[in-house]
XYZ file of C-alpha atoms in Angstrom:
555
model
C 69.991 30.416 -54.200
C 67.669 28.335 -55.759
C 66.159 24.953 -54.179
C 66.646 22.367 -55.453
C 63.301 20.481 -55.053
C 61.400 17.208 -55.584
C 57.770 17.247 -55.937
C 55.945 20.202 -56.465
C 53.908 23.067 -55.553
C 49.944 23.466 -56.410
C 50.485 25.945 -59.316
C 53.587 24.054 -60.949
C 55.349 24.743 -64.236
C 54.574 23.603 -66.886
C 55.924 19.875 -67.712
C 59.723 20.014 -68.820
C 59.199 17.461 -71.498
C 56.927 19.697 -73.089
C 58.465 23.164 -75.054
C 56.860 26.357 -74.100
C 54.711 26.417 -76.895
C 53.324 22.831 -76.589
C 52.687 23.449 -72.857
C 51.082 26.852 -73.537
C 48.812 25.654 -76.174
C 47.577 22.367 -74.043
C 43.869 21.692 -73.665
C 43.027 23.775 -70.052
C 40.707 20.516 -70.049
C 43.238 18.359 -69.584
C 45.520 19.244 -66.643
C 48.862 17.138 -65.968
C 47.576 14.813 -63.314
C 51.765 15.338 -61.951
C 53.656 17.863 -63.518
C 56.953 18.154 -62.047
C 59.200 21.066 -60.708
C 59.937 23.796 -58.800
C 57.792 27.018 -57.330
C 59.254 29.176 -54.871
C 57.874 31.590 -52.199
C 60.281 34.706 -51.663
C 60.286 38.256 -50.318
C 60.707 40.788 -52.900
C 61.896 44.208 -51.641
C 61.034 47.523 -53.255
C 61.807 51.026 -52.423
C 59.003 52.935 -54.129
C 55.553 52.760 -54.646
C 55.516 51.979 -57.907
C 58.036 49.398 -57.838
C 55.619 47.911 -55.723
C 52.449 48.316 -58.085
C 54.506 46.753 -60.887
C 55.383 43.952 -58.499
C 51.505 42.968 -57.937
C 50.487 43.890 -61.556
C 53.252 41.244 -62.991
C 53.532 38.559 -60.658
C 51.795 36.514 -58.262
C 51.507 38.660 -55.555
C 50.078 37.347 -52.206
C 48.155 39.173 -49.176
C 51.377 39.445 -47.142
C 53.781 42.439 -47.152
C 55.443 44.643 -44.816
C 55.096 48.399 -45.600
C 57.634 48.603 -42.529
C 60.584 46.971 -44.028
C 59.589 47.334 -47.822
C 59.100 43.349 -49.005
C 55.748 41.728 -50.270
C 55.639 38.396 -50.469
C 55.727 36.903 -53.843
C 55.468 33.101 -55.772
C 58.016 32.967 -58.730
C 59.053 30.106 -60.813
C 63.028 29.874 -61.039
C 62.755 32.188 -64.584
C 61.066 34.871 -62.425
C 63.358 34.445 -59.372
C 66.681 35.162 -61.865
C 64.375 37.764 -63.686
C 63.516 39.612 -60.697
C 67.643 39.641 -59.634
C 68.416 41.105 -63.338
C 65.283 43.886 -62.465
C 67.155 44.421 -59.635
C 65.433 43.806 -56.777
C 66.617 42.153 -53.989
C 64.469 38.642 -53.261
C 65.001 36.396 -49.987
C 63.498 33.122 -50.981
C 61.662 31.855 -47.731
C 63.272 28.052 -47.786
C 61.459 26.904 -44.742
C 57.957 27.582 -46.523
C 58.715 26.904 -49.716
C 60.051 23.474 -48.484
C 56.787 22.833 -46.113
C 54.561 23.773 -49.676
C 57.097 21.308 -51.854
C 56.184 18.440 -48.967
C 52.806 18.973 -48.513
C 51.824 18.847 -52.137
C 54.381 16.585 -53.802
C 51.995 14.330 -55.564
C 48.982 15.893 -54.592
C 46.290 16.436 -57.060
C 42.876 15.244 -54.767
C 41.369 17.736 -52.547
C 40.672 14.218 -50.701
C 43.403 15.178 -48.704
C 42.642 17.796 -47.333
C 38.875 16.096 -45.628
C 38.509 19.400 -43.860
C 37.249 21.110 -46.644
C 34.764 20.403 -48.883
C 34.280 20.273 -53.290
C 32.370 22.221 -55.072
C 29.737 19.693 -54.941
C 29.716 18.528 -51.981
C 28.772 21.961 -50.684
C 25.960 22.013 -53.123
C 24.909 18.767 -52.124
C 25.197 19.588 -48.366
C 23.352 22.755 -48.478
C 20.670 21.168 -50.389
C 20.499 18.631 -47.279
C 20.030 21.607 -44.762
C 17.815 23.572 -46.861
C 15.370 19.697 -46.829
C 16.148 19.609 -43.234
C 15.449 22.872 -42.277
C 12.803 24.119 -44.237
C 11.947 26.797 -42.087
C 15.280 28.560 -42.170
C 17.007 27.832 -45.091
C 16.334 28.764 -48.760
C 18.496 27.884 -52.064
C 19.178 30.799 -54.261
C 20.841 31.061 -57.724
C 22.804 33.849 -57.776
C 24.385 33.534 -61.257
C 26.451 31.227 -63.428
C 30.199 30.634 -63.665
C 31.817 31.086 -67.192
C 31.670 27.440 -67.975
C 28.112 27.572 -67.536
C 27.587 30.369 -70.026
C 29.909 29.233 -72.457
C 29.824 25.796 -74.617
C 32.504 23.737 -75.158
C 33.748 22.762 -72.104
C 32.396 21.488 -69.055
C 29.302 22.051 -67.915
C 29.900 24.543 -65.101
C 28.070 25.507 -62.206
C 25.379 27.689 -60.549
C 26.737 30.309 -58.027
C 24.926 27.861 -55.567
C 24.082 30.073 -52.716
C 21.388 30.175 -49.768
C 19.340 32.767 -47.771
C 19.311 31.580 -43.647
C 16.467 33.407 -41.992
C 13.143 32.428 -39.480
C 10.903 32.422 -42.524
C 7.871 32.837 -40.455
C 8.541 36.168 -38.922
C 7.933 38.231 -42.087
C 10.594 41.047 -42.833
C 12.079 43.188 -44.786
C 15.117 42.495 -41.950
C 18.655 43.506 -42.432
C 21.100 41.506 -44.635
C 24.504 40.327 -43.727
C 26.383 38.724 -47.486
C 29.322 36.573 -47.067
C 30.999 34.862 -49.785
C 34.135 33.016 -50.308
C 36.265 31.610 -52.799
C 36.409 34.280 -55.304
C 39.708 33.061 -55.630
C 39.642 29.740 -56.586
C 42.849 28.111 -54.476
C 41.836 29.973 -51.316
C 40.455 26.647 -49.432
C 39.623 27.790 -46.238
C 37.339 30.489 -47.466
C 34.433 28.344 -49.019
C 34.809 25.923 -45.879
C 34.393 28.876 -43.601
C 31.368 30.438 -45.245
C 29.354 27.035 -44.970
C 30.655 26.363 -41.429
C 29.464 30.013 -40.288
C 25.607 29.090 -41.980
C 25.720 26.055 -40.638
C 26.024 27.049 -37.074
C 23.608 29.464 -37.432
C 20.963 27.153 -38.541
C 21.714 24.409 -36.350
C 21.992 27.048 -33.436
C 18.493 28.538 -33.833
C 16.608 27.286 -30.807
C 18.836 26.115 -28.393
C 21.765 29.100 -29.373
C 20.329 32.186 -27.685
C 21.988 34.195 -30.041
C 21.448 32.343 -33.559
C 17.886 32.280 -32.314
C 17.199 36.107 -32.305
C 19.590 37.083 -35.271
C 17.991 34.685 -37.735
C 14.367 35.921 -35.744
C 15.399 39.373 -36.786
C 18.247 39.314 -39.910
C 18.708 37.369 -43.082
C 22.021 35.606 -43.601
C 22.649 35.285 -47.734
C 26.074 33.185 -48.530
C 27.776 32.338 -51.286
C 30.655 30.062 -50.141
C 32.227 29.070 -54.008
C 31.656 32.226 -56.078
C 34.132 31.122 -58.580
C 33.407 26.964 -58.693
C 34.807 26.909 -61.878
C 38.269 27.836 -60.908
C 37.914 26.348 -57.729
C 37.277 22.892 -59.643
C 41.088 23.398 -60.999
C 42.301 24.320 -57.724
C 40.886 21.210 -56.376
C 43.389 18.833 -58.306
C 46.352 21.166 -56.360
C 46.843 23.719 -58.252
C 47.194 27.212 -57.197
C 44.118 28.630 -59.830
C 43.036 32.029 -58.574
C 41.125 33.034 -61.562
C 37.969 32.012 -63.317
C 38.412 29.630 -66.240
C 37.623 31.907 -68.775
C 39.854 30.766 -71.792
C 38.740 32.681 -74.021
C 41.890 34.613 -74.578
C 45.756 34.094 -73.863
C 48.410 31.663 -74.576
C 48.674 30.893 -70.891
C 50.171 27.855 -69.596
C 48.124 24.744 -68.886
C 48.870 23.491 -65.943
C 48.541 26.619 -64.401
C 51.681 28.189 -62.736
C 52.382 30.957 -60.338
C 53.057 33.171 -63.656
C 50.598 32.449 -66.335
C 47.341 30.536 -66.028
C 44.133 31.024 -68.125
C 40.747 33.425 -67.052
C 39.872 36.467 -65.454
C 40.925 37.730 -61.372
C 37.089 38.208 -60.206
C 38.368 40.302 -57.527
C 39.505 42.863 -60.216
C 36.824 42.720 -62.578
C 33.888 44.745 -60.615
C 32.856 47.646 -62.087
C 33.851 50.399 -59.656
C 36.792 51.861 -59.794
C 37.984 49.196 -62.398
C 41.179 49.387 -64.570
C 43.108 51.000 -61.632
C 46.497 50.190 -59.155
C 46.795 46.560 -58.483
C 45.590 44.909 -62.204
C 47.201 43.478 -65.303
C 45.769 43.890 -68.837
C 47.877 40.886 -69.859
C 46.014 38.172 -70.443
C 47.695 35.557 -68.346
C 48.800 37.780 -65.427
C 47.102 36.938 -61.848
C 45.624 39.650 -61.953
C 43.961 39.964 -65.133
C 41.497 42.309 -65.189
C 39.759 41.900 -68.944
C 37.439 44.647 -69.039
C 34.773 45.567 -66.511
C 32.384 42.995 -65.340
C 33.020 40.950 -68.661
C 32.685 37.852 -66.626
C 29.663 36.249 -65.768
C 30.515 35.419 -61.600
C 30.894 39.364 -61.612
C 27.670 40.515 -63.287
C 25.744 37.467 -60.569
C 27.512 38.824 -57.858
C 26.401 42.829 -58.925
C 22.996 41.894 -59.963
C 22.355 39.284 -56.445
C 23.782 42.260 -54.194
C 22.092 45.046 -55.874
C 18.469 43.263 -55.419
C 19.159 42.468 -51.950
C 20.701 45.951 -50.911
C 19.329 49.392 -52.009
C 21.590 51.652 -52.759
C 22.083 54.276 -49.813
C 25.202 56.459 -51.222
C 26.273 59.119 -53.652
C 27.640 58.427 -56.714
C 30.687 60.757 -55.744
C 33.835 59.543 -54.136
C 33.471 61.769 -51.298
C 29.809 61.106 -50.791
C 28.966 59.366 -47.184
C 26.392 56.972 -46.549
C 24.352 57.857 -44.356
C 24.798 56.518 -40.375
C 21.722 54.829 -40.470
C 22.884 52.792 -43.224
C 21.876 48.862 -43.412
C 23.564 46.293 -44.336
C 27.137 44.533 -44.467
C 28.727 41.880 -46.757
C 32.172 40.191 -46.064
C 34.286 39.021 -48.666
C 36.429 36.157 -47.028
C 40.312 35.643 -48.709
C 43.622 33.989 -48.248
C 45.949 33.949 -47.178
C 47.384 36.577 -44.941
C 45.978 37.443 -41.453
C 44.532 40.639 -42.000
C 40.836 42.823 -41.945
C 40.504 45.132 -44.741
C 37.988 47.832 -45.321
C 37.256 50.108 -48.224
C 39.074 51.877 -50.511
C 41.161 49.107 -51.743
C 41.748 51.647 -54.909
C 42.941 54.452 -53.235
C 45.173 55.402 -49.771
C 42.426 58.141 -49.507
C 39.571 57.468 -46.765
C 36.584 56.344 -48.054
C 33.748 59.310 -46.409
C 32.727 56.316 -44.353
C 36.147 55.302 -42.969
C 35.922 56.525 -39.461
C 32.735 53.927 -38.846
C 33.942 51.030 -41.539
C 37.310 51.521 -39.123
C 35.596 50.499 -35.837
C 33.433 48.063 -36.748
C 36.301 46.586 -38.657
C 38.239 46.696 -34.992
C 35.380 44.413 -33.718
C 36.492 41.807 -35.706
C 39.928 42.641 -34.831
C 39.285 42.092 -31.202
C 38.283 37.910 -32.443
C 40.634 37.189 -35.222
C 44.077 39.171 -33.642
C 44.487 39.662 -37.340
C 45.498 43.511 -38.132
C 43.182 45.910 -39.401
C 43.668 48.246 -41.948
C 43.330 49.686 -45.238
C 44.857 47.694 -48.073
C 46.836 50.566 -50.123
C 48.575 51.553 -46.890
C 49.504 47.965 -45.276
C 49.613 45.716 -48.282
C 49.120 47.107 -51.639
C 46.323 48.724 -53.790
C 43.677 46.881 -55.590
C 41.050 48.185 -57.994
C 37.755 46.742 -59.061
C 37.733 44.397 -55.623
C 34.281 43.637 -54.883
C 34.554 45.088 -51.329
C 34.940 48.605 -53.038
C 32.046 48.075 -55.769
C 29.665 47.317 -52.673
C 30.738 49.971 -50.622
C 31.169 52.536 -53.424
C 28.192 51.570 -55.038
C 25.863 50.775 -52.759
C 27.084 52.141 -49.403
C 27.160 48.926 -47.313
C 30.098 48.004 -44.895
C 31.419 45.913 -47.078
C 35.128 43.879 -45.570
C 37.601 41.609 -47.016
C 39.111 38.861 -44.115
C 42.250 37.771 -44.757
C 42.448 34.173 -42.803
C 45.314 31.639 -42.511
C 48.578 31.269 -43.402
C 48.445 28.952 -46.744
C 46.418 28.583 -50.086
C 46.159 25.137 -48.716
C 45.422 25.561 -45.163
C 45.847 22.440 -42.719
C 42.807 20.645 -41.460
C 44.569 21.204 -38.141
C 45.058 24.548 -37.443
C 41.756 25.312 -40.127
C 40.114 23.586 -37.095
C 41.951 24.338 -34.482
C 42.549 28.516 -34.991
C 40.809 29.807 -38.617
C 37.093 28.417 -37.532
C 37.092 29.558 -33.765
C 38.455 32.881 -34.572
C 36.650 33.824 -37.545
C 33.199 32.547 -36.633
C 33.574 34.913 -34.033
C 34.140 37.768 -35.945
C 31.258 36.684 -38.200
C 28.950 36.677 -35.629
C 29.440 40.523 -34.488
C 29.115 41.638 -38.027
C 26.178 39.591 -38.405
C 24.853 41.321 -35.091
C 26.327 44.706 -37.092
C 23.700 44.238 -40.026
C 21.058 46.431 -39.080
C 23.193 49.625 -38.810
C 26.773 48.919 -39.321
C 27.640 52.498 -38.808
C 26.301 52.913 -36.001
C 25.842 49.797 -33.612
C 29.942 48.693 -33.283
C 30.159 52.314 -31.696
C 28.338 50.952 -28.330
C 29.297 48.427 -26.393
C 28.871 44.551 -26.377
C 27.209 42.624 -24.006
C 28.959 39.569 -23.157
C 28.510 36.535 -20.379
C 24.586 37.259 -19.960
C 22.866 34.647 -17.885
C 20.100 33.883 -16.077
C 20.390 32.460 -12.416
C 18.667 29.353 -12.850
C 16.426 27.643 -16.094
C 14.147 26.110 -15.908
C 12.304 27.531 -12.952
C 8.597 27.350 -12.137
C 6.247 30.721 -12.999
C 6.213 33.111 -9.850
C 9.788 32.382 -9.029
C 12.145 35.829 -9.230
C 15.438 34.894 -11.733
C 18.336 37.483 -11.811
C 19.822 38.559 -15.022
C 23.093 39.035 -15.266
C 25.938 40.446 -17.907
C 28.727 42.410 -18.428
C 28.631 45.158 -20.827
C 32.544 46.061 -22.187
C 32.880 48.721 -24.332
C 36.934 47.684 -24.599
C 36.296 45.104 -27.084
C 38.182 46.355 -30.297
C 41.265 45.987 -31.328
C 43.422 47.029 -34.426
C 46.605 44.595 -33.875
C 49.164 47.599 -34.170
C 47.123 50.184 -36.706
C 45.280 52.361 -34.450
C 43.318 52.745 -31.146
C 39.819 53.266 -30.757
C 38.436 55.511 -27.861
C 36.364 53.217 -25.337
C 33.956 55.310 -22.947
C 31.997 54.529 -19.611
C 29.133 52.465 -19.694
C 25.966 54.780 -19.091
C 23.173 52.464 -19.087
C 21.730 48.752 -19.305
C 18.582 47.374 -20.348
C 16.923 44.140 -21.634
C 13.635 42.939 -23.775
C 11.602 39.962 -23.779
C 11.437 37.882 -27.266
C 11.414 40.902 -29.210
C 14.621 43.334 -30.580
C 14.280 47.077 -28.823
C 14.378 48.123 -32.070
C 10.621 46.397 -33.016
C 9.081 48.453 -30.437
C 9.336 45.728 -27.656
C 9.181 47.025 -23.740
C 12.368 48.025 -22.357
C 13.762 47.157 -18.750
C 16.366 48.856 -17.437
C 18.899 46.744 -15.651
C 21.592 48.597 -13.051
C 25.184 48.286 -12.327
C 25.972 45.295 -10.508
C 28.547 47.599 -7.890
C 25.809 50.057 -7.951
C 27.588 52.850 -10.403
C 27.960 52.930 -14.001
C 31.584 54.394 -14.016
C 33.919 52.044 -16.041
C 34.571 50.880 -19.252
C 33.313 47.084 -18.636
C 30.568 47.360 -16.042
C 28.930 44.105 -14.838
C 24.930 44.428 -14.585
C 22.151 42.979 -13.245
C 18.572 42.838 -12.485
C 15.454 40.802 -10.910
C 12.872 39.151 -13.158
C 9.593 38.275 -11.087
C 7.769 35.136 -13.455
C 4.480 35.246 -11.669
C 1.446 35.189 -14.595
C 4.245 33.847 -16.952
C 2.579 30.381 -19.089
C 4.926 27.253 -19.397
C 7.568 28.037 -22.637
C 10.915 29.495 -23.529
C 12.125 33.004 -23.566
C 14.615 34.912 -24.982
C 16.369 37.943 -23.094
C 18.243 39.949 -24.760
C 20.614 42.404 -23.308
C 22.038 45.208 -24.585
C 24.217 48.257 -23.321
C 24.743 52.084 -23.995
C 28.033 54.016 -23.462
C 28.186 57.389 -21.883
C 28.291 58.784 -25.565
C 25.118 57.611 -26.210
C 25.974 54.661 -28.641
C 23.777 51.501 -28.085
C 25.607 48.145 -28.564
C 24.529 45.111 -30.157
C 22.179 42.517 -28.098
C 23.688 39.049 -26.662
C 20.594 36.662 -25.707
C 19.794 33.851 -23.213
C 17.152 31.438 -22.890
C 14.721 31.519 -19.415
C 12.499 28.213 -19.544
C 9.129 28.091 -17.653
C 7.911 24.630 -16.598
């Protein structure tokens, strides 16, 4: 059955008073402020692997399928829908979701409503505020230019407007942590998230323990609209996912779930491009053009490759070494799911045993499940998790977040931000050695028995140091062991060469998984001032966990 509804969906036909060819050949400056019709989201199910590469390669594909029960989840116009039948296949339109999209979008073509989120300018604008405000810890970087900007014409285009969040007066080199959204352009939440997670960071730094020491220690570089162009379309309701390179195509203008000008970004990098997962055709979603032909992707390289070194073989079975640094996060929607390298391939990447538990981590915040694309959703070649794993040998993550292109403002608020900013936060504790720090434990709930407090007086420190804190939401287990040992430092990482305290087990025994711990600080000699204590615990395999941080004032 096919609905029969009013309104329409982000990525609508094309207008039906307009032939194919008119509508095909219409200015892609001059988008149909209402263009009516019909876009459905179904279940498509398929009994072979290939079936189901042809499936992503041809149509609009999105992050949700069920290996289990053979479906992934497609958007088809009503042509595609009796196209797919004649293939075939058999295809369950969704009605309750397709309805809810139909509603929420009928007549929408202002990002206005949506006040959650904010436009392409308006994060410029904003992050230009914070790096005035904030001159300390925030820097602006250009990391490239979007096709517009390259190519005359057209509109003007944009900057990949990004920024570097660090204590610039503790000098470094200090480990990086890259997060970008938006490299599709409809994905809302993504761009929103990015600039929420900096944002709290920077604000946090001196009265957050923990914002304090990581941006003391770490640089934070984020790119929260790496494809503004697109996302400029996608911001009068329509579901763009590519750049807006026009360059080639008769694609149809307004964009539609099966044929929309420029190049998929995520299948453009240069590793591992041309493979499973891409389209050559032109106007396909997942156009793949040729490798790094398009000017976000040769930014994005160039940014990345001046701000990591590379630290792995150039063969596919080559490791990077454990004491590896750095991690960037690629943040998508919409699906719930973590992702870790190879997207290409259903073959472990050399590093998958520690991109696997740090990836469980984050599975432990978002509940989303965790696992390699090929064997839970589908592959994907040239992604630019895989180009900065592959190439350069960082953990290097794709988050899936949310349930819509167009996410809420209500449950964006309510479940993406809480959940995800979590998961941000241990990765960006990860960044120093990725491969080697989500192995230990976390400390969690440390605290100092009373602050302020006069110098001579004896404060306890207390925490609880859990080594039980992953999870894989169904794919997988990961081994937890004993916690062997506690310690803390004063205003400097362990890892700077700081003094060392050992702290003991709060029942006196270190012989559990979660052990709480403690220990007495005596203040006498200290001078008037704020301190930072950071914790940190070891497991009985010898794996040191990340630090969690509190504040101990002296008046």
């Amino acid at each position: 059955m096919i609905l029969a509804l009013g309104g329409c969906i982000g990525e609508e036909p094309v207008n039906v008073d307009a032939g194919p060819d008119e509508a095909a050949n219409a200015d892609p400056d001059q988008l149909d402020p209402s263009p009516p019709g019909v876009t459905l989201l179904v279940h498509v199910e398929y009994q072979t692997e290939e079936k189901l590469n042809w499936l992503v390669s041809e149509f609009d594909a999105l992050e949700h399928a069920d290996r289990k029960q053979g479906y992934v989840a497609m958007l088809v116009e009503p042509a595609e829908y009796e196209h797919l039948l004649d293939e075939g296949f058999a295809v369950e339109i969704q009605e309750t979701p397709t309805e809810q999209l139909a509603e929420a979008l009928s007549g929408f073509r202002s990002i206005s409503g949506y006040a959650c989120y904010r436009t392409v300018e308006e994060t410029a604008t904003d992050m230009a505020t914070l790096a005035s405000d904030y001159t300390d810890l925030v820097e602006l970087v250009d990391m490239g230019d979007s096709w517009d900007k390259v190519t005359g014409g057209g509109p003007a285009g944009y900057d990949l407007a990004g920024m570097v969040v660090t204590n610039e007066n503790i000098a470094g080199p200090k480990p990086r942590f890259f997060l970008m959204g938006s490299i599709h352009a409809r994905e809302y939440a993504t761009a929103e998230l990015a600039i929420r997670f900096a944002e709290e960071m920077i604000t946090g730094y001196g009265t957050d323990p923990d914002a304090t020491w990581l941006l003391d220690n770490f640089e934070l570089h984020v790119l929260p609209h790496t494809n503004p162009d697109g996302r400029k379309i996608a911001e009068q309701g329509y579901t763009q996912r590519k750049n807006r390179n026009t360059s080639s195509g008769n694609c149809s203008n307004p964009p539609t779930s099966s044929s929309q000008h420029g190049v998929d970004l995520n299948r453009n990098s240069s590793f591992k491009f041309g493979g499973a997962g891409t389209s050559s055709k032109a106007c396909n979603l997942t156009y793949r053009r040729t490798s790094t032909s398009e000017p976000e992707t040769q930014g994005l390289q160039s940014y990345m490759s001046s701000i990591f070194a590379d630290q792995r073989g150039p063969g596919d079975a080559d490791a990077a070494p454990s004491d590896t640094t750095g991690i960037m996060i690629s943040l998508h929607s919409y699906s719930p799911l973590v992702l870790f390298p190879w997207s290409w391939s259903a073959a472990g990447a050399p590093n998958l045993t520690q991109l696997r538990t740090l990836a469980r981590k984050f599975g432990y915040h978002t509940g989303y499940p965790v696992c390699q694309a090929p064997v839970c959703l589908y592959a994907a070649s040239g992604t630019t998790d895989d180009w900065a794993y592959g190439t350069l040998g960082i953990a290097a993550y794709t988050f899936e977040v949310g349930t819509s292109f167009f996410q809420s403002c209500a449950s964006f608020e309510s479940t993406i931000v809480p959940d995800n900013i979590a998961a941000l936060r241990e990765a960006f504790k990860a960044a120093r050695r990725p491969y080697q720090t989500p192995a230990g434990p976390d400390a969690v709930s440390v605290a100092v028995s009373s602050s302020p407090v006069t110098a001579g007086a004896v404060v306890s420190l207390t925490a609880t140091v859990d080594d039980t804190r992953y999870d894989s939401n169904g794919w997988g287990s990961e081994a937890s062991q004993n916690i062997a040992a506690a310690r803390y430092t004063i205003n400097q990482a362990s890892w700077s060469g700081a003094t060392t305290t050992a702290m003991t087990a709060s029942d006196g025994v270190f012989n559990a998984t979660s052990e709480g711990v403690t220990t007495s600080i005596d203040t006498t000699g200290w001078t008037v001032g704020r301190y930072l204590l950071m914790v940190e615990g070891q497991d009985a395999a010898g794996n040191w966990g990340a630090p969690s941080a509190v504040f101990l004032d002296i008046q």
